[in-house]
CSV table of C-alpha atoms and ligand atoms in Angstrom, one decimal:
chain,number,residue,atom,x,y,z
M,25,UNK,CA,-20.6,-31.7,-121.7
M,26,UNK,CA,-18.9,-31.4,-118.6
M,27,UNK,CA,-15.1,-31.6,-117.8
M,28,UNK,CA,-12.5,-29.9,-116.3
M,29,UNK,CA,-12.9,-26.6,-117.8
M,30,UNK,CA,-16.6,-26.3,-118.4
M,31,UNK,CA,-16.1,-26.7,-114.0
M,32,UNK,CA,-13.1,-24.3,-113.7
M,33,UNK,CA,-14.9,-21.6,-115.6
M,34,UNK,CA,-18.6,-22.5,-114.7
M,35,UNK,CA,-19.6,-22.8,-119.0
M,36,UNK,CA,-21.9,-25.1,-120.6
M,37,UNK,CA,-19.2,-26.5,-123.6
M,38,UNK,CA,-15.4,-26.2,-123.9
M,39,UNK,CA,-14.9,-23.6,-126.0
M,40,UNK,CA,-13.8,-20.3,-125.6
M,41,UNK,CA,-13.6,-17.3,-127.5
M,42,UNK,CA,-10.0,-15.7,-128.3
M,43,UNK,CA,-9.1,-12.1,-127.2
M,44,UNK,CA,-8.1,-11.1,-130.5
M,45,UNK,CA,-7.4,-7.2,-130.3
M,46,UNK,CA,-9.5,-4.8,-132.8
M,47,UNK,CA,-12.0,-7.7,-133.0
M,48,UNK,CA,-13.1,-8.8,-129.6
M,49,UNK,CA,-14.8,-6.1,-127.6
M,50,UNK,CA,-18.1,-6.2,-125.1
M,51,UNK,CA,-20.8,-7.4,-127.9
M,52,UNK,CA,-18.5,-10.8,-129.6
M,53,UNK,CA,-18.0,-11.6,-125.8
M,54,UNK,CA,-21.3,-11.4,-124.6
M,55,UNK,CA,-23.0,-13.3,-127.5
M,56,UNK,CA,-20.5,-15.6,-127.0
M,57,UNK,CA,-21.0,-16.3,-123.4
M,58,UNK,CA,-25.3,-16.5,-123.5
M,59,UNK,CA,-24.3,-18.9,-126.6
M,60,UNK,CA,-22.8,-21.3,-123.8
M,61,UNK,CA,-18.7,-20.6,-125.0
M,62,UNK,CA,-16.9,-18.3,-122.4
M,63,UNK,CA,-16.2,-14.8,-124.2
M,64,UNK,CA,-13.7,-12.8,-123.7
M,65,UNK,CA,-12.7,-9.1,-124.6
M,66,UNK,CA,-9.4,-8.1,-125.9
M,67,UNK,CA,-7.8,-5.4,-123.8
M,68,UNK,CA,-4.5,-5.2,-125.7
M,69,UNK,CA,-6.1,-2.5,-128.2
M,70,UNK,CA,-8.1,-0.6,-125.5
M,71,UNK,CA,-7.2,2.4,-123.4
M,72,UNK,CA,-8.0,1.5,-119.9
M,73,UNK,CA,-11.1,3.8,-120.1
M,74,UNK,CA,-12.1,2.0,-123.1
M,75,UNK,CA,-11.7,-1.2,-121.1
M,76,UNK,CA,-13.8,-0.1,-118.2
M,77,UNK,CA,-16.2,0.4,-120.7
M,78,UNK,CA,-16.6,-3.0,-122.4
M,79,UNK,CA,-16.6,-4.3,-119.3
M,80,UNK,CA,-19.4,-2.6,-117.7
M,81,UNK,CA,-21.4,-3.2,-120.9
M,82,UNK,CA,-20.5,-7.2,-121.5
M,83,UNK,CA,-21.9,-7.3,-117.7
M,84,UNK,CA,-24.6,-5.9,-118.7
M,85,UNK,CA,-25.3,-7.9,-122.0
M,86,UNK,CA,-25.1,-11.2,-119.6
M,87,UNK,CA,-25.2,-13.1,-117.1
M,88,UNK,CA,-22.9,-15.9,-117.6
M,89,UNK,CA,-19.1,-15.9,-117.1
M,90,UNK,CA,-17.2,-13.9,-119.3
M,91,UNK,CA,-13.3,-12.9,-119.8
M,92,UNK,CA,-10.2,-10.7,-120.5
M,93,UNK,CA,-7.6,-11.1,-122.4
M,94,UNK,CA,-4.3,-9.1,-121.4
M,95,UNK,CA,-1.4,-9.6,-123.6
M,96,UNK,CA,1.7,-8.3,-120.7
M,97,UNK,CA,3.2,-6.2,-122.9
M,98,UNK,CA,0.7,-4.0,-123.3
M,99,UNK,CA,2.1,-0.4,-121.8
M,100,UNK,CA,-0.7,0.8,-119.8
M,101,UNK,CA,-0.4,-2.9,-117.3
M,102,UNK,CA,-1.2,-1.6,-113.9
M,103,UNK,CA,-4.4,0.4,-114.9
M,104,UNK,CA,-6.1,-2.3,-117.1
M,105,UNK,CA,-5.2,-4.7,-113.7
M,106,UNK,CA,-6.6,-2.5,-111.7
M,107,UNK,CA,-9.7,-1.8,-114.4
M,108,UNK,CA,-10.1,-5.7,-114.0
M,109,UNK,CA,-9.9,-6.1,-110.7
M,110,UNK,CA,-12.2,-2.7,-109.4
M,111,UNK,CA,-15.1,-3.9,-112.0
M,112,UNK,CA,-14.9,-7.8,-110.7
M,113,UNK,CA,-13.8,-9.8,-113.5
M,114,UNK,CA,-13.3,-13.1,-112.5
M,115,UNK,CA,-11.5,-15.2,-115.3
M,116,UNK,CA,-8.2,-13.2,-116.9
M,117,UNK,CA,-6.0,-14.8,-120.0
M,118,UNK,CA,-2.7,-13.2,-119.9
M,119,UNK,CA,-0.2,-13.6,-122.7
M,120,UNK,CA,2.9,-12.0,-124.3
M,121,UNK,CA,4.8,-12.1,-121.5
M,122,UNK,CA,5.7,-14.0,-117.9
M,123,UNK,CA,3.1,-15.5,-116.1
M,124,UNK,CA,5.6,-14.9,-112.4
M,125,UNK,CA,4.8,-11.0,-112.7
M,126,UNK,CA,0.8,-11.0,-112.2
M,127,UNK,CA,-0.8,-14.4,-111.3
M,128,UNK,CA,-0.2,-14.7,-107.5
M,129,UNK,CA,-1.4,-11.1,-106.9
M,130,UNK,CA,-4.4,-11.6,-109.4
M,131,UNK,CA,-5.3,-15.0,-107.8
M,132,UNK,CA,-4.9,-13.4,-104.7
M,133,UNK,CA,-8.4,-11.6,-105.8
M,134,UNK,CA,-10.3,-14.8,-106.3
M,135,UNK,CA,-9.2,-14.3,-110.1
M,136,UNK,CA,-9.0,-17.7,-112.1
M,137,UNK,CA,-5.9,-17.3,-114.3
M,138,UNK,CA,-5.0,-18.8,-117.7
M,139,UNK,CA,-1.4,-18.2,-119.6
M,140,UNK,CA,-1.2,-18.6,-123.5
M,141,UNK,CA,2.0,-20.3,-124.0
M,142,UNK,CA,3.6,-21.9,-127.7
M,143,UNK,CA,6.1,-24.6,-126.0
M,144,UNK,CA,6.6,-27.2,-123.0
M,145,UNK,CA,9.4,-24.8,-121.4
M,146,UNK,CA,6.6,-21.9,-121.1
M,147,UNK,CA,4.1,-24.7,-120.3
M,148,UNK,CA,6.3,-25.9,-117.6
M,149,UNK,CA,6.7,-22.2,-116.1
M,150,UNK,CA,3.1,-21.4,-116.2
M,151,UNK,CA,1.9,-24.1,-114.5
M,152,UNK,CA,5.0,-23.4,-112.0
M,153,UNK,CA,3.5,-19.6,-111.4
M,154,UNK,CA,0.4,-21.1,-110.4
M,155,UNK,CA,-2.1,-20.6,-113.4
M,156,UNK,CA,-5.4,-22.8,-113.3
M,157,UNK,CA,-5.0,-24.1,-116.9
M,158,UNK,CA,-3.2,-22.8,-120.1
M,159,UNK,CA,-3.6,-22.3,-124.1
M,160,UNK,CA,-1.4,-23.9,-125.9
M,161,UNK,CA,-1.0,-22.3,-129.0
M,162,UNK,CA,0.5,-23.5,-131.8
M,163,UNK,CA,1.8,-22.3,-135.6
M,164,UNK,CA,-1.4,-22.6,-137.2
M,165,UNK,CA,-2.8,-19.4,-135.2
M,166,UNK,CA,-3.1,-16.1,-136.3
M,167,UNK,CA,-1.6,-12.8,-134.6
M,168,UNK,CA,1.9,-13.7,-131.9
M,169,UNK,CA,2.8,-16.6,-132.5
M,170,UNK,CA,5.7,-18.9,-131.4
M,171,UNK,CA,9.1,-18.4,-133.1
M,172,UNK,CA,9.6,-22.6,-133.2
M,173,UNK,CA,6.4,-23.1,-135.4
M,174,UNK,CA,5.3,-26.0,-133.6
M,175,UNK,CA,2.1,-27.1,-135.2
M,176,UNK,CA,-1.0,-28.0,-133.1
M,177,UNK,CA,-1.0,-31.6,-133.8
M,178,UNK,CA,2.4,-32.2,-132.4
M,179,UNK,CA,1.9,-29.2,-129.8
M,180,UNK,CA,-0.9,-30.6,-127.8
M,181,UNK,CA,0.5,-33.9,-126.9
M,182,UNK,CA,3.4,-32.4,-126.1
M,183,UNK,CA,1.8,-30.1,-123.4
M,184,UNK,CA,-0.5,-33.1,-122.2
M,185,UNK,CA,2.7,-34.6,-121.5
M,186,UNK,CA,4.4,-31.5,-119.7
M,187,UNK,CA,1.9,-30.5,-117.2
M,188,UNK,CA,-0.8,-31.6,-114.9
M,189,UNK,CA,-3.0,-28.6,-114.8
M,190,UNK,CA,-5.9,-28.4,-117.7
M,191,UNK,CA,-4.9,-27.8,-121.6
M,192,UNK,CA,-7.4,-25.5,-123.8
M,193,UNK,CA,-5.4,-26.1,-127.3
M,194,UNK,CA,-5.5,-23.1,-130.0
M,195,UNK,CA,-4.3,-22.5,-133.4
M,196,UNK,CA,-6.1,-23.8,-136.6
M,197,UNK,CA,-9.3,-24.8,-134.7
M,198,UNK,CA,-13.0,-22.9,-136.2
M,199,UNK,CA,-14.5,-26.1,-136.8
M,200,UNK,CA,-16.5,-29.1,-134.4
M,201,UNK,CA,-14.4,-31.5,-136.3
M,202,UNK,CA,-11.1,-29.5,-135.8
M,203,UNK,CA,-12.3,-29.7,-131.9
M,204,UNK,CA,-13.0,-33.1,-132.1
M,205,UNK,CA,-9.5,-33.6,-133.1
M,206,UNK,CA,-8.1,-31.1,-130.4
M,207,UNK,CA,-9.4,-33.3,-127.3
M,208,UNK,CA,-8.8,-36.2,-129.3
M,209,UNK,CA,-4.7,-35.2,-128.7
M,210,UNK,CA,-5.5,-34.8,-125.1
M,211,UNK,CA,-6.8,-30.9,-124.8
M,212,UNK,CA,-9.8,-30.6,-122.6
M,213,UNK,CA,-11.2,-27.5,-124.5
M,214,UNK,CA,-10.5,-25.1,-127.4
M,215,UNK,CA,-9.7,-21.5,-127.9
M,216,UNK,CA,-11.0,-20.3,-131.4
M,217,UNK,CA,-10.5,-16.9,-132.9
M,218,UNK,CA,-10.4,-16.4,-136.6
M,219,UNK,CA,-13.8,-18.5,-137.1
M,220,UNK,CA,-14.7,-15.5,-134.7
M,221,UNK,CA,-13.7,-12.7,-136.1
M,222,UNK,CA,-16.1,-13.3,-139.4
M,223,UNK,CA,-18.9,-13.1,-136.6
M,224,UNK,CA,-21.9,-10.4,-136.8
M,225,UNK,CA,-21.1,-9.2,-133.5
M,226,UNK,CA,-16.9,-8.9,-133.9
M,227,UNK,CA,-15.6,-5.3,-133.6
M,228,UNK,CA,-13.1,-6.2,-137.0
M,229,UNK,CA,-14.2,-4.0,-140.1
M,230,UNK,CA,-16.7,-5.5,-142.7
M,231,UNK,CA,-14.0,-5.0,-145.3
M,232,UNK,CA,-11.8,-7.4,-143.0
M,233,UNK,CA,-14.3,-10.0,-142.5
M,234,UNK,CA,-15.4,-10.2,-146.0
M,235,UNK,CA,-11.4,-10.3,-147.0
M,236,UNK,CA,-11.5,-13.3,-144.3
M,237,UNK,CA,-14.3,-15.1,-145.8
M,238,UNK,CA,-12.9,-14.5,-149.4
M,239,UNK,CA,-9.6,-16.0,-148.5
M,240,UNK,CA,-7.8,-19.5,-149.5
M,241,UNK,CA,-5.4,-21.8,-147.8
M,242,UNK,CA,-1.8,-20.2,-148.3
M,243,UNK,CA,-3.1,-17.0,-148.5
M,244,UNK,CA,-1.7,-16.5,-144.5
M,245,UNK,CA,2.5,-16.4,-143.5
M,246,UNK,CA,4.0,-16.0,-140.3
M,247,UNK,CA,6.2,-12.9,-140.9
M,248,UNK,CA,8.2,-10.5,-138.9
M,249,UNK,CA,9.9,-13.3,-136.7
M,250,UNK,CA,12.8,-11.4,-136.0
M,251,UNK,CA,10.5,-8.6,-134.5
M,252,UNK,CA,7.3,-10.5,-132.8
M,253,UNK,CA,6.3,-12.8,-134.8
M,254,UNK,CA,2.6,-12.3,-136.5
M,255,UNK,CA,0.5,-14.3,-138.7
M,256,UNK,CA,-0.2,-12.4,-141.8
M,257,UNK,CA,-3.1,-12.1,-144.2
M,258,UNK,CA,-1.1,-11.4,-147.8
M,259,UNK,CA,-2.1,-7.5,-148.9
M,260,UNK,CA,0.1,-4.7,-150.0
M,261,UNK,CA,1.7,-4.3,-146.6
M,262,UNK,CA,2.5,-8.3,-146.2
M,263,UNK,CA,4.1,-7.6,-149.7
M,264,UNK,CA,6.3,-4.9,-148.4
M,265,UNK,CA,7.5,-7.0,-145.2
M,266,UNK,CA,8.4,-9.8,-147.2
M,267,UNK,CA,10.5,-7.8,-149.6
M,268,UNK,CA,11.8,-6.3,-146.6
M,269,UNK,CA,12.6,-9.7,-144.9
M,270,UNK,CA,13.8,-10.8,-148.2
M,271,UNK,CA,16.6,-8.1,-148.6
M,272,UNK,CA,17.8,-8.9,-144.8
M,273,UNK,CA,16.1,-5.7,-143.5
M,274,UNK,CA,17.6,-4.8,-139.5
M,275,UNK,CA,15.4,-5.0,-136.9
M,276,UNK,CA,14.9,-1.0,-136.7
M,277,UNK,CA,14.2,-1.3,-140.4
M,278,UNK,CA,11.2,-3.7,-139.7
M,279,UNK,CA,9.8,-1.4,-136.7
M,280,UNK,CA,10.1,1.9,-138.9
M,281,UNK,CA,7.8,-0.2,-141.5
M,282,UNK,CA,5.4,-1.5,-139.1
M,283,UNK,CA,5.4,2.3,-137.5
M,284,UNK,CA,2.2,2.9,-135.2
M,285,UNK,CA,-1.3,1.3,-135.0
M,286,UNK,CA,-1.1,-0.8,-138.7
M,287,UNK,CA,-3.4,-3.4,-136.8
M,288,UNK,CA,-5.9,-0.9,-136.3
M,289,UNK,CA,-5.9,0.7,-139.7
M,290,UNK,CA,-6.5,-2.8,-141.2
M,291,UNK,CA,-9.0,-4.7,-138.9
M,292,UNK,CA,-10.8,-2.2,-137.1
M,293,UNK,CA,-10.8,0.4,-139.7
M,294,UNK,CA,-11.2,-1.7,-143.1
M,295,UNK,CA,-8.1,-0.5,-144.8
M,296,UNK,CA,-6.9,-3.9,-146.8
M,297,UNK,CA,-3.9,-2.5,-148.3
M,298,UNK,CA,-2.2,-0.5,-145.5
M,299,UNK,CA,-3.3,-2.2,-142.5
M,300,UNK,CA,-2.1,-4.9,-140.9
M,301,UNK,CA,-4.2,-8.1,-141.5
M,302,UNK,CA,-4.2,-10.6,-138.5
M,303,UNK,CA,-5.7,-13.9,-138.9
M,304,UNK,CA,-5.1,-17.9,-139.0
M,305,UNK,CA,-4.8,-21.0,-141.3
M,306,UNK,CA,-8.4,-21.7,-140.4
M,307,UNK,CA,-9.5,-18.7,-142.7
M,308,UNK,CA,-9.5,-20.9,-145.7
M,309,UNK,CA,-12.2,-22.8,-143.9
M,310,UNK,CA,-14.2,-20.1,-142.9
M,311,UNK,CA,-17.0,-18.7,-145.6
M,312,UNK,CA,-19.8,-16.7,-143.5
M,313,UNK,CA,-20.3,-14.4,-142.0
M,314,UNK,CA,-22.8,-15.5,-139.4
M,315,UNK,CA,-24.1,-14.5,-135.7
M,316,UNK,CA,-21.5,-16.1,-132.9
M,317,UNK,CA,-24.7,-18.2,-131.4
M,318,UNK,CA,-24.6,-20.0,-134.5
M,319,UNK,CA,-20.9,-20.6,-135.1
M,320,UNK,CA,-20.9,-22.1,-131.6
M,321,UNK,CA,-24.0,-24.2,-132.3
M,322,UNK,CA,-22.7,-26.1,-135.2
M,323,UNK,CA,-19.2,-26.2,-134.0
M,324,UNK,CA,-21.1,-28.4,-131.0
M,325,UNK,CA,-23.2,-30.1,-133.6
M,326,UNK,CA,-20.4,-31.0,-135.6
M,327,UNK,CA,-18.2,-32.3,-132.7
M,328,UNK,CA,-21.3,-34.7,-131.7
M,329,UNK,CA,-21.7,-35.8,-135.3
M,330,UNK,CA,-18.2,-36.2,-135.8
M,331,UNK,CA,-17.4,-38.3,-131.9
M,332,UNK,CA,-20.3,-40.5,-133.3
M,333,UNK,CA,-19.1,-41.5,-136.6
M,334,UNK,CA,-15.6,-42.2,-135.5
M,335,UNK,CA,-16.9,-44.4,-132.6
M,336,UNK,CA,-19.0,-46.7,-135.0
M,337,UNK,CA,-16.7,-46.1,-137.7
M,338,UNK,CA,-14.1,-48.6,-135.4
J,9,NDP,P1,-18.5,0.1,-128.3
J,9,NDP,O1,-18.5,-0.6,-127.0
J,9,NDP,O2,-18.8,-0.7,-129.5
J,9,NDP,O3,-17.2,0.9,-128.5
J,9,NDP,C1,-16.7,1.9,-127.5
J,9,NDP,C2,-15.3,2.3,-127.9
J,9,NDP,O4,-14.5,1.1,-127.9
J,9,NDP,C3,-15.2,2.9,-129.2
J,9,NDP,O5,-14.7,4.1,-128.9
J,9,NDP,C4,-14.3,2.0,-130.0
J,9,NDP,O6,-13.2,2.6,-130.6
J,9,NDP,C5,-13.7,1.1,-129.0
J,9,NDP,N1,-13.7,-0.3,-129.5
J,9,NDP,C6,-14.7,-1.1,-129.9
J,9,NDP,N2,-14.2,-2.3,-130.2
J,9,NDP,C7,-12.9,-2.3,-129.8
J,9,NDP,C8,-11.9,-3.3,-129.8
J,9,NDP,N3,-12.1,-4.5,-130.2
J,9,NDP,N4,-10.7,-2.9,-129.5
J,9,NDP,C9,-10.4,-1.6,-129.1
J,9,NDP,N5,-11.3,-0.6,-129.0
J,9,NDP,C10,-12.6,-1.0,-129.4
J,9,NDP,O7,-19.5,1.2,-128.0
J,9,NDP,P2,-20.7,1.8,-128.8
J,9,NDP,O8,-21.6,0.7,-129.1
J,9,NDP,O9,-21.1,2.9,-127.9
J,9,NDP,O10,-20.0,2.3,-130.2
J,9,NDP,C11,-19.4,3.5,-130.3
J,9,NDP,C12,-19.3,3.8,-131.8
J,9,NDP,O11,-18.3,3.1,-132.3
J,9,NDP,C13,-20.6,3.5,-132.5
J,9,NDP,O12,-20.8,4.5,-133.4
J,9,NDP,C14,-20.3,2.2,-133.2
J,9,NDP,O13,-21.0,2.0,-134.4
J,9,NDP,C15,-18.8,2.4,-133.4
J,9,NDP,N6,-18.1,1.1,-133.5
J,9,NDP,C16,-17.9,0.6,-134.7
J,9,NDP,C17,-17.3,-0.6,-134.9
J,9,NDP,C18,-17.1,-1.2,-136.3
J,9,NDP,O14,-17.5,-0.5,-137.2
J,9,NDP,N7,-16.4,-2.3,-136.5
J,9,NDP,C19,-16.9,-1.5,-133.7
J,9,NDP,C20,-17.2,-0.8,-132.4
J,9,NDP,C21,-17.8,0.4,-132.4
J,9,NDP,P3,-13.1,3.9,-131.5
J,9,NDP,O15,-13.2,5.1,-130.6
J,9,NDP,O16,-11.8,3.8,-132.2
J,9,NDP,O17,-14.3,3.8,-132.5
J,10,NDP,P1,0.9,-0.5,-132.0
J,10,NDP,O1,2.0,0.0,-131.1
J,10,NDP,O2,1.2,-0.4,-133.5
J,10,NDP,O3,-0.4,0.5,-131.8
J,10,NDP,C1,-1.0,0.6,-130.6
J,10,NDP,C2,-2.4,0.5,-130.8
J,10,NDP,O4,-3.1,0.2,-129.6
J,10,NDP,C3,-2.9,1.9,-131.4
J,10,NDP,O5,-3.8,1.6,-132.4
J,10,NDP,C4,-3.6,2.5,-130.1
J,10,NDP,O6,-4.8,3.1,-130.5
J,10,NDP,C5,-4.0,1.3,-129.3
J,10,NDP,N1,-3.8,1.5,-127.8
J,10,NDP,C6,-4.6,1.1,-126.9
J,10,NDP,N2,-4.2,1.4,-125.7
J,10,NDP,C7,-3.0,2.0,-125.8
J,10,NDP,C8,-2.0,2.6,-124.9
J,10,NDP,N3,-2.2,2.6,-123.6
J,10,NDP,N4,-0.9,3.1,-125.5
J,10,NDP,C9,-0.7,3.2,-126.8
J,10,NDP,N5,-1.6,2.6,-127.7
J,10,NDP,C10,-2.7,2.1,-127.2
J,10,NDP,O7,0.4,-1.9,-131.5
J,10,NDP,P2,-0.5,-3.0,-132.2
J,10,NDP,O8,-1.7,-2.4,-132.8
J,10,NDP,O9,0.3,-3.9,-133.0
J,10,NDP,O10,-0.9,-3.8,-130.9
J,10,NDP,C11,-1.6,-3.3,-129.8
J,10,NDP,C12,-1.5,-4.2,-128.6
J,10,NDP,O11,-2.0,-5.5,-128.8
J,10,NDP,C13,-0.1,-4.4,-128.1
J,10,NDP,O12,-0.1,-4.4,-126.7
J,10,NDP,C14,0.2,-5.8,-128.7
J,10,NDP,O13,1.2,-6.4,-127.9
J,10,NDP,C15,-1.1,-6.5,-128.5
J,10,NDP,N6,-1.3,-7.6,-129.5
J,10,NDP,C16,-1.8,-8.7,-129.0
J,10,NDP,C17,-2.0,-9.8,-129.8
J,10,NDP,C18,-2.5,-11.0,-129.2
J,10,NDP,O14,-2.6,-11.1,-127.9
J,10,NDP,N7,-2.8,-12.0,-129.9
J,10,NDP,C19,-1.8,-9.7,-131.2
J,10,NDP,C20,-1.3,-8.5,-131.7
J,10,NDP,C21,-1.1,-7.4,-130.8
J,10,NDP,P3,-4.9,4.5,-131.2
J,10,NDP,O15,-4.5,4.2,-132.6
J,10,NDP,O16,-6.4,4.8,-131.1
J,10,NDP,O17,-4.0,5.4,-130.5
């Protein structure tokens, strides 16, 4: 397999790993890069000493081409740039934010740089700040998400359409067959995160993955959209934003419920009713727990299979 973005980011197949924050530290990013994926830590729930730290340990867990993900509004910027930069990290996904205020000065570095955007105007504005290629994400995805709930079937021939530079599409993908059908609408790779987080080696809580695995399709809802918008797994505290939502709660009134660190309490830590539960549509698909070497195996498998029978099947 070899294409634009298996060049731009020197990996064997097109799929890279999501920085998904609680769930994506040294140990998912590493296994995911010596499986042939590119990996990729998520800084957005580290302390920059905590960064420095995953860092230094996913280069020494491999070899291969690995990355960060920074969401920009994550308070402590500056240091986890400079973190990034000072320990030689060489790919960087930003998101949350505009890709004008870091990609010249990170490319500047030799850094190859990749925006997540959720529509053609963002697209368009990316590719305008100079990013090597983007993630287009659409409704389907779990965590921020787009406010227009563009879906990824009609999001990804959409951003063919808008820009030159190379697409990696995201949201509802955790199968080969849900690849298959992602370059199919013109993306040249995938980002996958949920299928992910129910890996051996993701940082999320056992309690979360096994909630993950255990879930069914409409058991996810994109909440909180007057706030920032976040794809839910239903629990207790889903329950109490959408009674919230539903009695036309004020934005301060939605903050005050959310308070501090829910994310943490309910994927890191493993509490299912307090926390906040983060995943994707794909969940419902997902139904193992299993090392990431594997998940990336048959996801290849199961593209090849797939390409195959739709080519004889016309
Ligand atoms: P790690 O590299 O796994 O963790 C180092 C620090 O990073 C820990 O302090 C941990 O936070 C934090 N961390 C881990 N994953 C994330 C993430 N995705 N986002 C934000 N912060 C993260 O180092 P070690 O292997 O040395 O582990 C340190 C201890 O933490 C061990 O006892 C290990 O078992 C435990 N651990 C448990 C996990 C789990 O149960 N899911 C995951 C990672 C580590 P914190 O200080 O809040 O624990
Ligand atoms: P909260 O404000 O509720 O909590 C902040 C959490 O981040 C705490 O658990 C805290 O850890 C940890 N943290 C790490 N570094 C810092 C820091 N420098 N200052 C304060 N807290 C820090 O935020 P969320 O948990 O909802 O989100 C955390 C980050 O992840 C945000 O930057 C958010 O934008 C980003 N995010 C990105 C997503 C994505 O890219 N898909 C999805 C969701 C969130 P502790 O409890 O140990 O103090």
């Amino acid at each position: 397999m070899s294409n634009r973005i298996t060049q731009l980011f020197d990996i064997k197949y097109p799929v890279i790993q999501a920085g998904m924050i609680w769930c994506s530290g040294w140990e998912l990013a590493s296994a995911v890069s010596n499986a042939g994926g590119l990996g990729m830590i998520g800084s957005g729930s580290m302390y920059p000493e905590t960064l420095r730290d995953h860092i230094q340990k996913c280069k020494k867990a491999t070899n291969k081409p690995f990355a960060v993900n920074v969401p920009l509004l994550y308070p402590d910027i500056d240091k986890h740039i400079e973190i990034i930069i000072s320990e030689g990290v060489k790919i960087v996904f930003t998101s949350a934010g505009n890709p004008k205020t870091w990609t010249s000065m990170l490319k500047s570095k030799g850094i190859v740089v990749v925006h997540v955007i959720a529509n053609s105007k963002f697209a368009k504005k990316a590719e305008d700040a100079g990013v090597d290629a983007i993630v287009a994400e659409g409704f389907e995805a779990g965590g921020h998400n787009g406010r227009e709930e563009t879906t990824t079937l009609c999001l990804i021939p959409i951003i063919r359409k808008t820009v030159k530079i190379p697409v990696i599409a995201a949201g509802g993908i955790g199968t080969g067959r849900g690849m298959l059908a992602a370059m199919a609408l013109g993306a040249d790779g995938v980002q996958i995160g949920s299928r992910f987080v129910a890996s051996n080696e993701s940082s999320a809580s056992l309690q979360f993955k096994n909630k993950v695995i255990n879930s069914v399709e409409g058991d996810t809802k994109l909440m909180l959209k007057q706030l920032t918008p976040v794809r839910l797994l239903k629990n207790k505290f889903f329950e109490e934003v959408q009674a919230a939502e539903a009695n036309g709660a004020s934005v301060e009134e939605l903050a005050s419920l959310l308070g501090k660190g829910r994310s943490k309490k309910g994927m890191f830590e493993g509490d299912l009713d307090e926390g906040e539960l983060e995943i994707g549509q794909v969940s419902a698909l997902i139904r193992e727990i299993k090392p990431a070497k594997e998940i990336i195996d048959e996801i290849i498998d199961e593209y090849k299979k797939g390409k195959e029978e739709l080519i004889n099947g016309f």
